Short mmCIF file of C-alpha atoms and ligand atoms in Angstrom, two decimals:
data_model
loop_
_atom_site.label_atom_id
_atom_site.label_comp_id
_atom_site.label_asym_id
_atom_site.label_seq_id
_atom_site.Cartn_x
_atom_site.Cartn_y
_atom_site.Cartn_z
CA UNK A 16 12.31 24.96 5.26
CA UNK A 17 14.56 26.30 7.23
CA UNK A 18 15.04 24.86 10.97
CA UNK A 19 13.27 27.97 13.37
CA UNK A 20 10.52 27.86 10.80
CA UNK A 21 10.20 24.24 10.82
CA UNK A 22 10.17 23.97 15.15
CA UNK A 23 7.54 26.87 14.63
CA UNK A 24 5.42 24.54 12.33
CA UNK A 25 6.10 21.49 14.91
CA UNK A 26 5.28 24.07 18.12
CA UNK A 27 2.29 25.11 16.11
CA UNK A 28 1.11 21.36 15.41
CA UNK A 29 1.53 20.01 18.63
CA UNK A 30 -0.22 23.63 20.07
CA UNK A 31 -3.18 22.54 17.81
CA UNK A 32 -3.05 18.96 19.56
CA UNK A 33 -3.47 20.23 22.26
CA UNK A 34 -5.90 22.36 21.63
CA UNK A 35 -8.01 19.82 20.08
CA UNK A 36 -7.45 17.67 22.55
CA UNK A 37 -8.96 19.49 24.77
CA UNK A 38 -12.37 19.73 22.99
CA UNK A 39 -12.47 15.96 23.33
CA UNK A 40 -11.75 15.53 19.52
CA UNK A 41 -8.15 13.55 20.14
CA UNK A 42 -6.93 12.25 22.97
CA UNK A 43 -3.39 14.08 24.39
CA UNK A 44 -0.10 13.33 22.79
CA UNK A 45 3.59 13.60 23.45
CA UNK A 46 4.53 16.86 21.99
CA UNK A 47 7.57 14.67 20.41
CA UNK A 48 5.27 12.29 19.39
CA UNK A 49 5.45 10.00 15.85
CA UNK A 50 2.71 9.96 13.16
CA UNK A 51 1.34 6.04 15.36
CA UNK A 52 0.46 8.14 18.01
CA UNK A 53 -0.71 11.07 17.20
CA UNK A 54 -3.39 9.38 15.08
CA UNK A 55 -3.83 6.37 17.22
CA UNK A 56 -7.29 7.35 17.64
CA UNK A 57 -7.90 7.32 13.63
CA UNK A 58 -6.15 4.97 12.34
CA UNK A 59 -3.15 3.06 12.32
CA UNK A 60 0.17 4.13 10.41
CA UNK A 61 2.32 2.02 8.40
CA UNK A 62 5.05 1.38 5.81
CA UNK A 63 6.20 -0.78 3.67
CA UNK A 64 9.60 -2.52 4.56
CA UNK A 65 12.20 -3.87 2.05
CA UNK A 66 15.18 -6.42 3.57
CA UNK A 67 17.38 -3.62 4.37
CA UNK A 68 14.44 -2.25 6.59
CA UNK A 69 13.73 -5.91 8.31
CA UNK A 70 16.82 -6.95 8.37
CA UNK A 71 18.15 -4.23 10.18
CA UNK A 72 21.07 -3.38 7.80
CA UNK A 73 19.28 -0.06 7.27
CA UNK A 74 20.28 1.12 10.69
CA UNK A 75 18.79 4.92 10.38
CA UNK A 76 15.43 3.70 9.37
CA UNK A 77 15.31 1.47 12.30
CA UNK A 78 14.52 4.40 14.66
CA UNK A 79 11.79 6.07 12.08
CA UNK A 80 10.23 2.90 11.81
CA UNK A 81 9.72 2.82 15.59
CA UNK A 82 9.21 5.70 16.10
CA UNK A 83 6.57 6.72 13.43
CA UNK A 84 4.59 3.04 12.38
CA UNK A 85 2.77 0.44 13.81
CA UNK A 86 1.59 -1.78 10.62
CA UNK A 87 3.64 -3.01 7.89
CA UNK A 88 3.38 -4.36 4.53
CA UNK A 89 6.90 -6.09 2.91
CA UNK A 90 6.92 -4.52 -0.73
CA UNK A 91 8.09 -7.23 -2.26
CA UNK A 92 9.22 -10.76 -0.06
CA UNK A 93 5.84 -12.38 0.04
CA UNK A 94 5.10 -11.83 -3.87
CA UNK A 95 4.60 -15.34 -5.89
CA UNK A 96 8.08 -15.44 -7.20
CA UNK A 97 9.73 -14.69 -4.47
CA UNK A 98 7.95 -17.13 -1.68
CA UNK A 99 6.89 -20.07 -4.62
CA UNK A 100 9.40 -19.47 -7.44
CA UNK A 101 9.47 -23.18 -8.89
CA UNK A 102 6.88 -25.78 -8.85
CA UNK A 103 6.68 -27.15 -4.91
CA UNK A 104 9.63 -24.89 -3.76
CA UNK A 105 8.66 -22.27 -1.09
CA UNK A 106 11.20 -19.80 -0.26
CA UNK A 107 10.47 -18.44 3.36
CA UNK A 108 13.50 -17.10 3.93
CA UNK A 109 12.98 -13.23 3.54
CA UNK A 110 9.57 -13.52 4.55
CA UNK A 111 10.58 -14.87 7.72
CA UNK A 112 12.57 -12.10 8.25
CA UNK A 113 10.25 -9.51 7.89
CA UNK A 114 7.60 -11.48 10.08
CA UNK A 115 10.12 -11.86 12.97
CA UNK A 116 10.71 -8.05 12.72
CA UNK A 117 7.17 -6.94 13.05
CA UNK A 118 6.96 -9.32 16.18
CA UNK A 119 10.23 -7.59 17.59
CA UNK A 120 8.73 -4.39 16.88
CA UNK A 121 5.45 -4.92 17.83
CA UNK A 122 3.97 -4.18 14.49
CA UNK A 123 0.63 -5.45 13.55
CA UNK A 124 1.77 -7.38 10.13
CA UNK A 125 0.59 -7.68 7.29
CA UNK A 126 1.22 -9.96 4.34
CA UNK A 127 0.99 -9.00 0.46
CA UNK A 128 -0.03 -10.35 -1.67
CA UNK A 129 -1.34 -13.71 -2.71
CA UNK A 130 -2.99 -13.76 -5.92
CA UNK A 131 -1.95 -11.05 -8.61
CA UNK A 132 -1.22 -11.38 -12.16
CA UNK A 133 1.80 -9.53 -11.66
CA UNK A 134 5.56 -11.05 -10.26
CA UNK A 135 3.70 -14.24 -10.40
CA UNK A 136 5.74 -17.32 -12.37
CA UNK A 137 4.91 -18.41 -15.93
CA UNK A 138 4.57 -22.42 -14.64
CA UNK A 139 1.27 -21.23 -11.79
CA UNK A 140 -0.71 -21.22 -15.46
CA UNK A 141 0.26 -24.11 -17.22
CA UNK A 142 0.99 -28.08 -17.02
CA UNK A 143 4.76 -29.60 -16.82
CA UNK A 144 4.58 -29.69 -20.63
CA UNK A 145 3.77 -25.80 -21.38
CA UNK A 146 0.12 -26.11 -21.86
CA UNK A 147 -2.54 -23.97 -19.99
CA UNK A 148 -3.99 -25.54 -16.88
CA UNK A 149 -7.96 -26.12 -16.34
CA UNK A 150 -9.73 -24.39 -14.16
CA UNK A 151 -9.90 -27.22 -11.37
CA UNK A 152 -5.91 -27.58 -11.96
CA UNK A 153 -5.31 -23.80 -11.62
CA UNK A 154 -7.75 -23.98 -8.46
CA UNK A 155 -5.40 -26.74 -7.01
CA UNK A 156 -2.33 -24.52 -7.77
CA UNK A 157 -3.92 -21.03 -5.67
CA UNK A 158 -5.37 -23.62 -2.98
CA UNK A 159 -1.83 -25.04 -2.38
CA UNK A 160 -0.30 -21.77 -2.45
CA UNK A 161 -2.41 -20.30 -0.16
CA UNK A 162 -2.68 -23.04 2.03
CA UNK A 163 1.11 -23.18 2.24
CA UNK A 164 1.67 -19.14 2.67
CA UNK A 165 -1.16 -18.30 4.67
CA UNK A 166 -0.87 -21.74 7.08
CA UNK A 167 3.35 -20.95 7.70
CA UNK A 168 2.67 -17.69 9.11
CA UNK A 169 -0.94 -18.39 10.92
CA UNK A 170 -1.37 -16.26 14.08
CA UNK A 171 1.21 -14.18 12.90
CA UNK A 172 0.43 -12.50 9.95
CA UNK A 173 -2.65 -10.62 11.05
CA UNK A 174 -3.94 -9.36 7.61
CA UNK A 175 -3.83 -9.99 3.97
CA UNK A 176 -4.11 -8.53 0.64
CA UNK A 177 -5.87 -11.33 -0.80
CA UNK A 178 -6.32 -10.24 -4.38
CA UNK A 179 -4.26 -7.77 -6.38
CA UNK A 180 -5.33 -5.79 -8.76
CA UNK A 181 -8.36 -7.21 -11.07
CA UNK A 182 -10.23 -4.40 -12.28
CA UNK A 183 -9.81 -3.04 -15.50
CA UNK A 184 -10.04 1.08 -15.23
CA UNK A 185 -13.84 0.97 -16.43
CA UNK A 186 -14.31 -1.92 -13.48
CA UNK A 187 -14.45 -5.02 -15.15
CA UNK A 188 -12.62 -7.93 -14.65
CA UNK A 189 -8.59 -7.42 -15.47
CA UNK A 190 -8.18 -10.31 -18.59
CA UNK A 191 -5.42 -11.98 -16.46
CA UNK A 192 -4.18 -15.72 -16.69
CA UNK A 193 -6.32 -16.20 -13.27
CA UNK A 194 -9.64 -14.90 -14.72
CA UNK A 195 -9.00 -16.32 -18.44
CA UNK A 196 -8.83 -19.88 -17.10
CA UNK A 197 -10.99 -19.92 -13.53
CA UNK A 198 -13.47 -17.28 -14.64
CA UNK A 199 -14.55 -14.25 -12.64
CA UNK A 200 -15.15 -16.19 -9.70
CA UNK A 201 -11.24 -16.66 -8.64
CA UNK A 202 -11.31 -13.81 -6.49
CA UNK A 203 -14.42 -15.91 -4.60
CA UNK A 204 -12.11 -19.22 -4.57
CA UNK A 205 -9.01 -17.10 -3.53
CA UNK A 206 -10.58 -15.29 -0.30
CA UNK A 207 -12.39 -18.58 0.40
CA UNK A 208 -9.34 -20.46 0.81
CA UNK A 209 -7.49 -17.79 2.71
CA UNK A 210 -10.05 -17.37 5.14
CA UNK A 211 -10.18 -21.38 5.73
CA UNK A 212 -6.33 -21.69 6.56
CA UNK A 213 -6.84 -18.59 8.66
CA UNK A 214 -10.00 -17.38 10.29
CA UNK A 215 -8.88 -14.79 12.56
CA UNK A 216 -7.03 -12.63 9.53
CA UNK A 217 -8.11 -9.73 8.25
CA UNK A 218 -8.17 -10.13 4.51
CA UNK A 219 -8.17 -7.35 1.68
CA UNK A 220 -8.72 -7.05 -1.68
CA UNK A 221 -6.37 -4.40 -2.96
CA UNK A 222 -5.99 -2.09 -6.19
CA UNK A 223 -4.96 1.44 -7.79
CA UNK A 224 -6.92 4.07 -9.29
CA UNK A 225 -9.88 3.24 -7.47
CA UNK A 226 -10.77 6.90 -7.19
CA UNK A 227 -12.23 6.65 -11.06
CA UNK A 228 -15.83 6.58 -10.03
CA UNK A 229 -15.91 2.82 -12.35
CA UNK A 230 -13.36 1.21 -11.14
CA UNK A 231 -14.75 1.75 -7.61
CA UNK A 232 -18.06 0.52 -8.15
CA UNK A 233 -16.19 -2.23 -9.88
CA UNK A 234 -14.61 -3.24 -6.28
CA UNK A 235 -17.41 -2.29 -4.13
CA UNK A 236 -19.72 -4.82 -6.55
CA UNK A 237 -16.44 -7.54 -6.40
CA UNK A 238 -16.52 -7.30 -2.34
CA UNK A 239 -20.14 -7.56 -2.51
CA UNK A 240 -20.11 -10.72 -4.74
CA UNK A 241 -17.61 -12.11 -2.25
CA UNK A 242 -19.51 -11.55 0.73
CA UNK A 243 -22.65 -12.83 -0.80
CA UNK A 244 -20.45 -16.33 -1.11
CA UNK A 245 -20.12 -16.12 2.82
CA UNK A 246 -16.54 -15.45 3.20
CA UNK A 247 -16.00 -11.93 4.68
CA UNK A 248 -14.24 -8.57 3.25
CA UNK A 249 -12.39 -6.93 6.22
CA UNK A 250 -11.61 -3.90 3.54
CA UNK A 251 -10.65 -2.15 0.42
CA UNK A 252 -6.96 -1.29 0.19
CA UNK A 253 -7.25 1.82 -1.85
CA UNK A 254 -3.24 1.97 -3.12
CA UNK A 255 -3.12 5.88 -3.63
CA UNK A 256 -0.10 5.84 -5.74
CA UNK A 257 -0.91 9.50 -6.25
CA UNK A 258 0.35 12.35 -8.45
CA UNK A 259 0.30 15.75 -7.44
CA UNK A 260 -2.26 16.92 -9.87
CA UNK A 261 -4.65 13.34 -9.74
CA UNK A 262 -7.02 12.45 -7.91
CA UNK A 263 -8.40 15.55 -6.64
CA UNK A 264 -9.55 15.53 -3.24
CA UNK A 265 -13.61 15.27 -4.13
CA UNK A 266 -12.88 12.24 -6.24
CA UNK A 267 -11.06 10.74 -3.10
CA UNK A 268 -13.80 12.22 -0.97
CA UNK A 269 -16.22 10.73 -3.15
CA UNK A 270 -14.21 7.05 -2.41
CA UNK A 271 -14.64 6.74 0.78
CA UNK A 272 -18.45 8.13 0.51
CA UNK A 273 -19.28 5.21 -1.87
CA UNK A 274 -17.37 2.60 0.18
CA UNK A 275 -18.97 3.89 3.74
CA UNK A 276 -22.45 3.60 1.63
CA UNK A 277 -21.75 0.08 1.12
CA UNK A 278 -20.76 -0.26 4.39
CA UNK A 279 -17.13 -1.66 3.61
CA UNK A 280 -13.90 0.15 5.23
CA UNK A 281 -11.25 1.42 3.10
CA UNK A 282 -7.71 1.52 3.79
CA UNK A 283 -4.94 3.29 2.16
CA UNK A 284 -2.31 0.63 1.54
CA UNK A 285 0.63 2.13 -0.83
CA UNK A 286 0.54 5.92 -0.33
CA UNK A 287 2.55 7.89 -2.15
CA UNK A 288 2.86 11.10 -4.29
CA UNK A 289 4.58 11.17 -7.49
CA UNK A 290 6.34 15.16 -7.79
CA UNK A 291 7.89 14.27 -11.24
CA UNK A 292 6.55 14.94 -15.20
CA UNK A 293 4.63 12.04 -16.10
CA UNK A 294 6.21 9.84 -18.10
CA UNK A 295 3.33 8.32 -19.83
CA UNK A 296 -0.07 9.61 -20.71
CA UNK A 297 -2.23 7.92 -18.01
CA UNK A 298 -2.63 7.72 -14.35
CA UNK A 299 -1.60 3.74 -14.00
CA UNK A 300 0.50 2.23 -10.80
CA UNK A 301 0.57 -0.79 -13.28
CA UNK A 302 4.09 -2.31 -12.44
CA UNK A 303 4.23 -3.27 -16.63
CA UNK A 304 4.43 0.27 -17.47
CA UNK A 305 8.35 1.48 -18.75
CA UNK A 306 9.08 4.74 -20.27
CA UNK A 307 12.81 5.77 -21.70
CA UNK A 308 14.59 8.79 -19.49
CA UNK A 309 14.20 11.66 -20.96
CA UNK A 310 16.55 14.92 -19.00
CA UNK A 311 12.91 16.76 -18.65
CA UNK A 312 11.89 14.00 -17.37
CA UNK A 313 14.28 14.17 -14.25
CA UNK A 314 14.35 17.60 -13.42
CA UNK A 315 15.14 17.85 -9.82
CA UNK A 316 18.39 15.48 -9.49
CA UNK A 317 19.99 18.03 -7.69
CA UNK A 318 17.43 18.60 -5.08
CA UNK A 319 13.90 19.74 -4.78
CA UNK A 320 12.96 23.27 -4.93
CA UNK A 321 11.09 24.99 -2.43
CA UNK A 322 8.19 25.75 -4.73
CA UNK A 323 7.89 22.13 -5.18
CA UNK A 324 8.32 21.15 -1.92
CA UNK A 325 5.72 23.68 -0.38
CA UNK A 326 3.68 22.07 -2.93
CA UNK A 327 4.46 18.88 -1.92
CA UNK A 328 3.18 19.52 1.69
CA UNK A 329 -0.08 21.40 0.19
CA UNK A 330 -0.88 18.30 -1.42
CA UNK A 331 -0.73 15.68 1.68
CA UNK A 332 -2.65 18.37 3.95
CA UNK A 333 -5.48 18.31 1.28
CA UNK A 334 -5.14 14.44 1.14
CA UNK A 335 -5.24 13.92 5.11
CA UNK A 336 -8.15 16.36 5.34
CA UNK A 337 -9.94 13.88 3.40
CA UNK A 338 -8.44 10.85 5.24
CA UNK A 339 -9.33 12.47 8.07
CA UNK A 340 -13.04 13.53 7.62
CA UNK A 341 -13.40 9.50 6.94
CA UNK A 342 -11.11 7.73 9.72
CA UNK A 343 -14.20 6.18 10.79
CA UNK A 344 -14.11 3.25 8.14
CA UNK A 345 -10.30 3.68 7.63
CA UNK A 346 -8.05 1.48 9.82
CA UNK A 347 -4.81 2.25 8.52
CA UNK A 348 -2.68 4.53 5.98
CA UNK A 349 -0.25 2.78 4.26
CA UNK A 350 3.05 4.66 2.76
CA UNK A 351 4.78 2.90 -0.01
CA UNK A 352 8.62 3.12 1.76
CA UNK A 353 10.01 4.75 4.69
CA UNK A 354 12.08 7.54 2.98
CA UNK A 355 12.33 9.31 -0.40
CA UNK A 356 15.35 6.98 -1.12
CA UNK A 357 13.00 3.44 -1.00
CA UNK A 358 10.81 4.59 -3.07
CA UNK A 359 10.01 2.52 -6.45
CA UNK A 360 9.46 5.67 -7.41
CA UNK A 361 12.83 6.64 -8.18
CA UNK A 362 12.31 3.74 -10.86
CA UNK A 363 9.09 3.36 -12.71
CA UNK A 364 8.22 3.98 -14.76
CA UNK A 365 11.25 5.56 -15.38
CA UNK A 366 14.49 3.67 -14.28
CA UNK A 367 17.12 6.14 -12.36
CA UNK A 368 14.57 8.89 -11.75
CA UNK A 369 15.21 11.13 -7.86
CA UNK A 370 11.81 11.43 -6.59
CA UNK A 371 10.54 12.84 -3.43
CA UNK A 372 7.29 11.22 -3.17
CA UNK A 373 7.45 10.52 1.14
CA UNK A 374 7.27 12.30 4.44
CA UNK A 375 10.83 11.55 5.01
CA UNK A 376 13.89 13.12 2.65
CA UNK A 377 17.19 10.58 1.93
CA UNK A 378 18.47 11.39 5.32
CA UNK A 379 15.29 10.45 6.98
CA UNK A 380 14.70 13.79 8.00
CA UNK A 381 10.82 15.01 7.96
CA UNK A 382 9.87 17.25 5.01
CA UNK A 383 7.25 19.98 5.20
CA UNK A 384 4.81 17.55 4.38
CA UNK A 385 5.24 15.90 7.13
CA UNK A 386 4.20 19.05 9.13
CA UNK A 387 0.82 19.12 7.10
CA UNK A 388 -0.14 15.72 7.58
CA UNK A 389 0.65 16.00 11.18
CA UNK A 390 -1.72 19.56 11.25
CA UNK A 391 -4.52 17.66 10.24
CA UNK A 392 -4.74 15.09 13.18
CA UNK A 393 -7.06 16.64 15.79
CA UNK A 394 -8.54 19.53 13.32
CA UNK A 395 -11.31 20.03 12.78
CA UNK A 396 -11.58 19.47 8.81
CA UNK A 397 -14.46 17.87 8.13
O1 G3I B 1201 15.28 -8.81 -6.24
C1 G3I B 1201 15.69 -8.60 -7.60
C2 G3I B 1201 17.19 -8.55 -7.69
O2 G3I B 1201 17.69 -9.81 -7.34
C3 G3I B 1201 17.58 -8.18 -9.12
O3 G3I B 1201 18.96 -8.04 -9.19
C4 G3I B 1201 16.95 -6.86 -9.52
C5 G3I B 1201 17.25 -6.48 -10.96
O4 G3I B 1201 16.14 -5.91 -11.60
O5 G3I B 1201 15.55 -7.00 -9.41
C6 G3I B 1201 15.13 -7.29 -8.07
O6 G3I B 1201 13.74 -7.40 -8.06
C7 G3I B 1201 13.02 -6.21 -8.18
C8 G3I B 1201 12.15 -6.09 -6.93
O7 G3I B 1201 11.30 -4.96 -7.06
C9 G3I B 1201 12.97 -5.93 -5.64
O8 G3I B 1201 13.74 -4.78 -5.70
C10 G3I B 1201 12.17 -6.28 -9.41
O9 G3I B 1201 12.99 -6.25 -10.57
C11 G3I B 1201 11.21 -5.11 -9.46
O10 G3I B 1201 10.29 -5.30 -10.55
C12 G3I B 1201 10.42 -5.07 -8.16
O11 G3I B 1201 9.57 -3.96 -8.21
C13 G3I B 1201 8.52 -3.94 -7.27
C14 G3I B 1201 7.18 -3.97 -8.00
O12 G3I B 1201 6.12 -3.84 -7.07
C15 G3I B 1201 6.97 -5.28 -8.73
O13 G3I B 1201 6.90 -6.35 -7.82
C16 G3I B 1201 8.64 -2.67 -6.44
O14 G3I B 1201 9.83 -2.76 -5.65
C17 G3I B 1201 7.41 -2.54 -5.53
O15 G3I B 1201 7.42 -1.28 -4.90
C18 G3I B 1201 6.15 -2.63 -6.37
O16 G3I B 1201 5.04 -2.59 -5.49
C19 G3I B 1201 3.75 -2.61 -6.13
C20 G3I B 1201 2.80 -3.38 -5.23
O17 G3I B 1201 3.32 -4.66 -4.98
C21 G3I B 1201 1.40 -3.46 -5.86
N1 G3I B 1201 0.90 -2.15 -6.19
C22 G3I B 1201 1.79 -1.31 -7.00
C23 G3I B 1201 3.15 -1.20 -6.30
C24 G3I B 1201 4.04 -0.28 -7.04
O18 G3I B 1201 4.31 -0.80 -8.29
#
């Protein structure tokens, strides 16, 4: 877009503000306002921070990150293999990091994630001699593991994705080394634990795809079975790793419906939208996935055409609407990376891939899409 047209869109937003605003619908902000405040009466806004990011090597982000976000998730410092590599070694090094930075930035913080099937070490599952651990044993390990992640950063850490990713796409239980040897109760033991070390965190269970009407139920009835143990369910994190032709805005409309029916918020906790071909057949975030490059595969290396990127911005306005219409049980949106240049994106499936899949371009810069998510605060799309 070129830049009169873009401080037109940016007049026009904050003219809409304002206009809202006045009908009581938003309260005023600064016309040069960031995406915190102008939908601090929604929900929060966050990102995901990598070292760079925390560790304030990434200078240029530092002043988006201010400027636009007010939770954060790391993407990858407090995974299993990173915080708990070996047997009784904790690594707090990075995660430290990033915790200290949300306190300097006044971030609400959040930690992710404990117990996933995925980046977790092959020696969690089985004895010093290779063989598969019992259920109590394997209970010991997560109860250790939490107790030692969760306890370090107590007070601090204000919210966690407790559980990653075990549904199946139909909404069964995932066949993972947690649920093969505890049974389909680990989720239970997992929360229960995490809510023991720390009472006063929010705690999540977290997952992709939960747009397919199945896999939905399948968390809404796992939150359910959790709560009915006693130990509470702050939310949902609904990922959105999105593509620009899946999930269409009724089937995300249709999320939050069934969630606010079962009275359980839903946040969106790793937001993105995918603009390349897909490289495989289905519409999985599953980190397992690989495909070979391919040149059609990668076809805007060179830049991003307008087409696409008018597109682009289409697509987040008709995703905020929906965000939007629901920000009653949503507490925060949740973008996968900071700019188009963080993303994981640019790697998975396919490794060396330029995508464009954030508000932000390389140069931190905000892309027309960032216009249309901003035009939907205040509106009256309902
Ligand atoms: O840190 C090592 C580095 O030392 C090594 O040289 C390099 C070589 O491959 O790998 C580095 O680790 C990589 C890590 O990201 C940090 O960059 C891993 O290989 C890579 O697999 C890992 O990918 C992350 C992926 O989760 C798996 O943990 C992505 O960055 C991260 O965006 C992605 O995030 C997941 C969420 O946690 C859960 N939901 C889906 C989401 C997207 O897949």
């Amino acid at each position: 877009m070129r830049n009169s047209t873009r401080r037109l869109a940016l007049f026009s937003s904050a003219m809409l503000l304002a206009a809202c605003s006045q009908q009581g619908t938003q309260a005023p902000v600064p016309a040069n306002a960031g995406l915190k405040d102008i939908f601090k009466d929604a929900f929060r806004v966050g990102t995901a921070l990598s070292p760079r990011q925390f560790n304030e090597t990434d200078t240029a982000s530092i002043a988006l990150i201010d400027k636009h976000f007010n939770i954060t998730t790391p993407e990858n410092v407090l995974k299993w293999e990173v915080v708990h590599p070996t047997r009784g070694t904790f690594s707090y090094v990075q995660s430290d990091g990033y915790v200290a930075f949300g306190e300097r930035h006044h971030m609400f913080i959040t930690g992710h994630t404990l117990v996933w099937h995925s980046q977790t070490p092959r020696w969690v599952f089985e004895d010093t001699l290779g063989k598969p651990l019992t259920r109590a044993a394997l209970l010991a390990v997560m109860k250790n593991h939490i107790e030692n992640v969760v306890g370090r950063y107590k007070g601090r850490i204000n919210g966690w994705d407790v559980v990653n990713e075990a549904l199946n796409e139909d909404g069964t239980m995932r066949q993972s080394p947690w649920m093969r040897i505890i049974g389909d109760d680990f989720p239970i033991k997992a929360f229960e634990y995490a809510h023991a070390v720390d009472p006063q965190a929010e705690l999540y269970y977290n997952d992709y795809n939960l747009e397919t009407p199945a896999k939905r139920d399948g968390a809404i009835a796992l939150v359910k079975r959790i709560r009915a143990a006693g130990i509470p369910v702050t939310a949902i994190g609904s990922q959105d790793h999105h593509k620009m032709d899946w999930p269409s805005a009724a089937l995300t409309d249709s999320m939050f419906t069934a969630f606010r029916a079962a009275n359980i918020h839903g946040n969106v906790t790793e937001l993105d939208i995918d603009v390349l071909p897909r490289a495989t057949n289905n519409n999985t975030a599953d980190v397992a996935v690989r495909a070979q490059m391919q040149a059609r595969l990668n076809p805007y290396a060179a830049g991003l055409p307008d087409s696409v990127q008018t597109a682009l911005a289409r697509r987040y306005g008709e995703i905020f609407k929906v965000y939007w219409k629901h920000r009653d049980i949503i507490d925060r949106i949740t973008f996968w990376g900071v700019t188009d240049r963080d993303s994981w994106l640019n790697g998975w499936p396919v490794p060396g891939r330029t995508n464009y899949p954030l508000l932000f371009d390389r140069n931190g810069k905000p892309k027309p899409a960032y216009d249309a998510v901003v035009a939907v605060a205040g509106s009256s799309a309902r």
